[in-house]
Coordinates of N, CA and C in Angstrom, one line a residue:
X224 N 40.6 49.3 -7.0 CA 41.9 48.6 -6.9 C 41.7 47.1 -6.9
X225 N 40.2 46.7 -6.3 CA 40.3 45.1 -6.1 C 40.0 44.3 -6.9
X226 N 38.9 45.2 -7.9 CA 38.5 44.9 -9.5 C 39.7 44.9 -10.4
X227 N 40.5 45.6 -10.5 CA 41.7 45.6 -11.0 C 42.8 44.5 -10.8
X228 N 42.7 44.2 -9.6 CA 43.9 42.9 -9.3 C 42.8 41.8 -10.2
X229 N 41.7 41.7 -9.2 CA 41.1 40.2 -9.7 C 41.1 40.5 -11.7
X230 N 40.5 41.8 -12.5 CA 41.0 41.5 -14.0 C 42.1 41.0 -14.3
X231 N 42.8 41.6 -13.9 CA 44.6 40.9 -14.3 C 45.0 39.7 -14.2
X232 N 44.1 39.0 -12.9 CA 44.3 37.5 -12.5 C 43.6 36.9 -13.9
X233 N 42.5 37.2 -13.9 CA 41.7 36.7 -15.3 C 42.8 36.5 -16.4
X234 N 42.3 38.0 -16.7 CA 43.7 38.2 -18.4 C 44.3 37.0 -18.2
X235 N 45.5 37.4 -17.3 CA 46.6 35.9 -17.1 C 46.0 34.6 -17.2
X236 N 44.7 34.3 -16.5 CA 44.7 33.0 -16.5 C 44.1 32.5 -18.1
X237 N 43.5 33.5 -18.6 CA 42.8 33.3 -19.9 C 43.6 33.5 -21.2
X238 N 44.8 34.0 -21.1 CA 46.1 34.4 -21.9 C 46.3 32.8 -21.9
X239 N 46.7 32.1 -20.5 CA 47.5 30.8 -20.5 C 46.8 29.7 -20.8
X240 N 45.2 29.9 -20.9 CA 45.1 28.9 -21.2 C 44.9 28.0 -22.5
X241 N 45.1 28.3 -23.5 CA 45.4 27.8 -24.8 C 46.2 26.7 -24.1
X242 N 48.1 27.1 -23.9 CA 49.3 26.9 -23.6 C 48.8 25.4 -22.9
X243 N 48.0 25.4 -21.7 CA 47.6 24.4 -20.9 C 46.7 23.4 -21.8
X244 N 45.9 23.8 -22.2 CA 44.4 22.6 -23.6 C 45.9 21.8 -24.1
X245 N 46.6 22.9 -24.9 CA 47.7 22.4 -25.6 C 48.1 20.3 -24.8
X246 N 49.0 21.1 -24.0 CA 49.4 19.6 -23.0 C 48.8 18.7 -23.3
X247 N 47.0 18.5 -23.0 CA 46.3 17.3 -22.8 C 45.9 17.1 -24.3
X248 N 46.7 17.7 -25.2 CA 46.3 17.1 -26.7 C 46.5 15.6 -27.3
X249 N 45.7 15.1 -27.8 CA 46.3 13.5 -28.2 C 47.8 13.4 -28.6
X250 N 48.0 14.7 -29.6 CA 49.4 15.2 -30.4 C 50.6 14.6 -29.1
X251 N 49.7 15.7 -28.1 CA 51.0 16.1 -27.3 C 51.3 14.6 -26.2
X252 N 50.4 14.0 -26.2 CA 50.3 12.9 -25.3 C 51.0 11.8 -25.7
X253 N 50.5 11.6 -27.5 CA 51.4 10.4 -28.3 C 52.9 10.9 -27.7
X254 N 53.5 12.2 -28.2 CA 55.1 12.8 -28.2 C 55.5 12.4 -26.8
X255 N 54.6 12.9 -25.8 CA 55.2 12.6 -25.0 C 55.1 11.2 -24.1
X256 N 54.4 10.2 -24.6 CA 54.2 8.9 -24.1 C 55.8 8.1 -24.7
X257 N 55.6 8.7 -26.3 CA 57.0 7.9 -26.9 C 58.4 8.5 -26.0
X258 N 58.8 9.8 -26.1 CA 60.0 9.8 -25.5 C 59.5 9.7 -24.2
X259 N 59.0 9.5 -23.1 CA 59.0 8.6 -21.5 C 59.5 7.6 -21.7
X260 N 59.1 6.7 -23.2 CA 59.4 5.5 -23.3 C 60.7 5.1 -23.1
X261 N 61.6 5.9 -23.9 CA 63.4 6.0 -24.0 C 63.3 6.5 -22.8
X262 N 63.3 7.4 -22.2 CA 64.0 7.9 -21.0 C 63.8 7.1 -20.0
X263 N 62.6 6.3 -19.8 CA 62.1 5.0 -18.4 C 62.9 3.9 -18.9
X264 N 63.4 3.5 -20.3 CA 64.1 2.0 -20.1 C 65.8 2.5 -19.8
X265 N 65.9 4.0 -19.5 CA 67.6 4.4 -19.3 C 67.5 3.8 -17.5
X266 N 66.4 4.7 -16.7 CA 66.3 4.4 -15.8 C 65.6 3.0 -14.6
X267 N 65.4 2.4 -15.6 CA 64.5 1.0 -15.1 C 65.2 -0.2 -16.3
X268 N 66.2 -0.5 -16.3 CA 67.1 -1.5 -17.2 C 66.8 -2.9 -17.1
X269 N 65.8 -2.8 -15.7 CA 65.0 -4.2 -15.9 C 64.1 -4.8 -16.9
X270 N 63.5 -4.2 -17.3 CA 62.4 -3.9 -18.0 C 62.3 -2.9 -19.3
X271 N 63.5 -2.9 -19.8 CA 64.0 -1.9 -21.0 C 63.3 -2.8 -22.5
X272 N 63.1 -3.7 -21.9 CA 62.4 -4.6 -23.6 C 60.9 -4.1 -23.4
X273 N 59.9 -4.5 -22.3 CA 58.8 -3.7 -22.3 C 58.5 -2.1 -22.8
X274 N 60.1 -1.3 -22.9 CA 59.8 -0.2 -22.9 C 60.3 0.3 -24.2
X275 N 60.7 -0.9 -24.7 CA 61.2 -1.0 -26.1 C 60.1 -1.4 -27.3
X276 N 59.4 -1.6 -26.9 CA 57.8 -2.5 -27.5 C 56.8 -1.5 -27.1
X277 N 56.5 -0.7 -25.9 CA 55.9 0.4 -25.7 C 56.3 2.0 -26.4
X278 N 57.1 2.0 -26.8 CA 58.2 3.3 -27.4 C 57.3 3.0 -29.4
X279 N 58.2 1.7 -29.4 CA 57.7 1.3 -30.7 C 56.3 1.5 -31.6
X280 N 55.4 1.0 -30.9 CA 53.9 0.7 -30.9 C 53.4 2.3 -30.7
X281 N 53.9 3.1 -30.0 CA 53.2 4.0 -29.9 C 54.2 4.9 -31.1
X282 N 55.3 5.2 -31.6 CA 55.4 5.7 -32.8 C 55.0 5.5 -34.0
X283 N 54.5 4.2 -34.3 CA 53.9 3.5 -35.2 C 52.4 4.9 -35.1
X284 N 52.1 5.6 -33.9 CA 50.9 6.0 -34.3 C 51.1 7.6 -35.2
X285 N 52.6 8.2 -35.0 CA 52.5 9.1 -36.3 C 52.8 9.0 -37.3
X286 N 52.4 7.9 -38.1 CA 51.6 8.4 -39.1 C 50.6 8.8 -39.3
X287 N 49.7 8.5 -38.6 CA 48.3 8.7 -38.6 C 48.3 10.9 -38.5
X288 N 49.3 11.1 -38.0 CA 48.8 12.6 -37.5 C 48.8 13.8 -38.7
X289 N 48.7 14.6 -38.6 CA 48.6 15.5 -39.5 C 50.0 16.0 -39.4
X290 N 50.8 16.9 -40.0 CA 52.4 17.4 -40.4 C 51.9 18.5 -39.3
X291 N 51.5 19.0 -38.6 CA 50.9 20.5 -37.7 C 50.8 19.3 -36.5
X292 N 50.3 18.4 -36.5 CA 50.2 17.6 -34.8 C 51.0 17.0 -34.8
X293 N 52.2 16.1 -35.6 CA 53.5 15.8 -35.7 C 54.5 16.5 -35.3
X294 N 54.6 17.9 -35.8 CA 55.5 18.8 -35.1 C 55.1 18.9 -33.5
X295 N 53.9 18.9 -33.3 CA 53.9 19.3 -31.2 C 54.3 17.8 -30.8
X296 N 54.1 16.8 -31.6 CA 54.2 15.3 -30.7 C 55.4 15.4 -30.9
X297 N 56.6 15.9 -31.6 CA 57.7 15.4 -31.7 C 58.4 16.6 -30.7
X298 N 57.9 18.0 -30.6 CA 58.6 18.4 -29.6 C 58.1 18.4 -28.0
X299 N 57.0 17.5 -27.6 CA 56.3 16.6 -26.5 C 57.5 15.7 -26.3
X300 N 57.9 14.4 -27.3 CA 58.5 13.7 -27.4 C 60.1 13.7 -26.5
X301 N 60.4 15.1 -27.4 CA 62.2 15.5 -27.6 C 62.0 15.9 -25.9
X302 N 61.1 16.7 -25.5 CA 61.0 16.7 -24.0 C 60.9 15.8 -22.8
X303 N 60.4 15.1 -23.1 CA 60.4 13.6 -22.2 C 61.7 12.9 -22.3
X304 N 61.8 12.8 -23.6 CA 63.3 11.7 -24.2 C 64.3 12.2 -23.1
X305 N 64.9 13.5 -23.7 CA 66.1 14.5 -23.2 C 65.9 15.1 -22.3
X306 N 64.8 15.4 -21.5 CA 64.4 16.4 -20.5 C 63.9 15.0 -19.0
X307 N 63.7 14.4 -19.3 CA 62.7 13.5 -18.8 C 61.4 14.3 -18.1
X308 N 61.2 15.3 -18.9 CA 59.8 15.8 -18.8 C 58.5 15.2 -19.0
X309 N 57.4 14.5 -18.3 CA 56.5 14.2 -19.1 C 55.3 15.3 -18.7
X310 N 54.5 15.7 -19.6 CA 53.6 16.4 -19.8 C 53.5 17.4 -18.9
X311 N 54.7 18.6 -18.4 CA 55.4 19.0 -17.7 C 55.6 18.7 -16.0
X312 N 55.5 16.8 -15.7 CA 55.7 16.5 -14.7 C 57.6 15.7 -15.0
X313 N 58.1 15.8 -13.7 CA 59.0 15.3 -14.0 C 59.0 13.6 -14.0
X314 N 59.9 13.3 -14.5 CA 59.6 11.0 -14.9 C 61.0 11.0 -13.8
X315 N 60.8 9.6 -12.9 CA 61.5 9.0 -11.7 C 61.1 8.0 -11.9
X316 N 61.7 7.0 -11.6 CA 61.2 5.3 -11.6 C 60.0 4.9 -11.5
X317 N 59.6 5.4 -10.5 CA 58.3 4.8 -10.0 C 57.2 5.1 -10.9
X318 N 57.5 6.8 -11.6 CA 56.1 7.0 -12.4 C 56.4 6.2 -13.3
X319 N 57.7 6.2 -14.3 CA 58.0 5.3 -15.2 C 57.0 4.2 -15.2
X320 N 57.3 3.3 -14.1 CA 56.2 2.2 -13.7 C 55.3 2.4 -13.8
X321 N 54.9 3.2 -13.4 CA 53.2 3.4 -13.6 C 53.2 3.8 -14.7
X322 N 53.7 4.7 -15.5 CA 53.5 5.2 -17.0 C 53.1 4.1 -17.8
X323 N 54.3 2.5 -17.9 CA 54.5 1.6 -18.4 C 53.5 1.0 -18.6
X324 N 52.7 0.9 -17.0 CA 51.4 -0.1 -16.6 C 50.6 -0.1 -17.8
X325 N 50.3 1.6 -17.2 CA 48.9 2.7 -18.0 C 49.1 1.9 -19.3
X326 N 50.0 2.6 -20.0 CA 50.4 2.0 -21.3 C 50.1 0.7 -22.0
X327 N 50.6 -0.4 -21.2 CA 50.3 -1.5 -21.6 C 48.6 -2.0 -21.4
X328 N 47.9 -1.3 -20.9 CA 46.7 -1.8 -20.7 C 46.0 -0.9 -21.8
X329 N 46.4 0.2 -22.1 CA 45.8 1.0 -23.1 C 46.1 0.9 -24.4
X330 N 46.8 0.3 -25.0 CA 47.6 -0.6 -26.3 C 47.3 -1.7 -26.7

């Protein structure tokens, strides 16, 4: 019975983890860095030009992607933008902020 529970936990965890690699993909990180961008200058209107130049600069990078890593950045993206999902944490001001920081030093 206890070999049985702990396989099943396995299976599950090894089923999901593609789904998880996925997330921390560059694809998925571009999609979802750009739409944070829109969704942090809705809620931080101080600083909506920084996030307008951050948003920018970082779309400028698909081109570079392949039409297969374009589709996951753009539905990474459409989640953040509309969802204020980023990389399935939720965005609030403050990460905003921090998102923005990260960003600007890494650009």
């Amino acid at each position: 019975m206890k070999n049985s529970i702990v396989a099943a936990a396995l299976i599950t965890l090894f089923n999901s983890a593609p789904v998880y690699a996925d997330v921390f993909g560059d694809a998925a990180k571009l999609g979802a860095n750009a739409g944070a961008m829109q969704f942090c200058k809705r809620l931080d209107r101080e600083n909506e030009g920084k996030y307008d130049l951050l948003g920018l600069r970082t779309m400028g990078e698909f081109d570079d992607l392949s039409s297969r890593d374009r589709a996951k950045a753009l539905i990474y993206r459409e989640k953040a933008e509309e969802r204020g999902i980023y990389l399935n944490n939720p965005l609030d001001k403050s990460r905003c902020k921090k998102l923005r920081r990260t960003m600007h030093l890494a650009l």
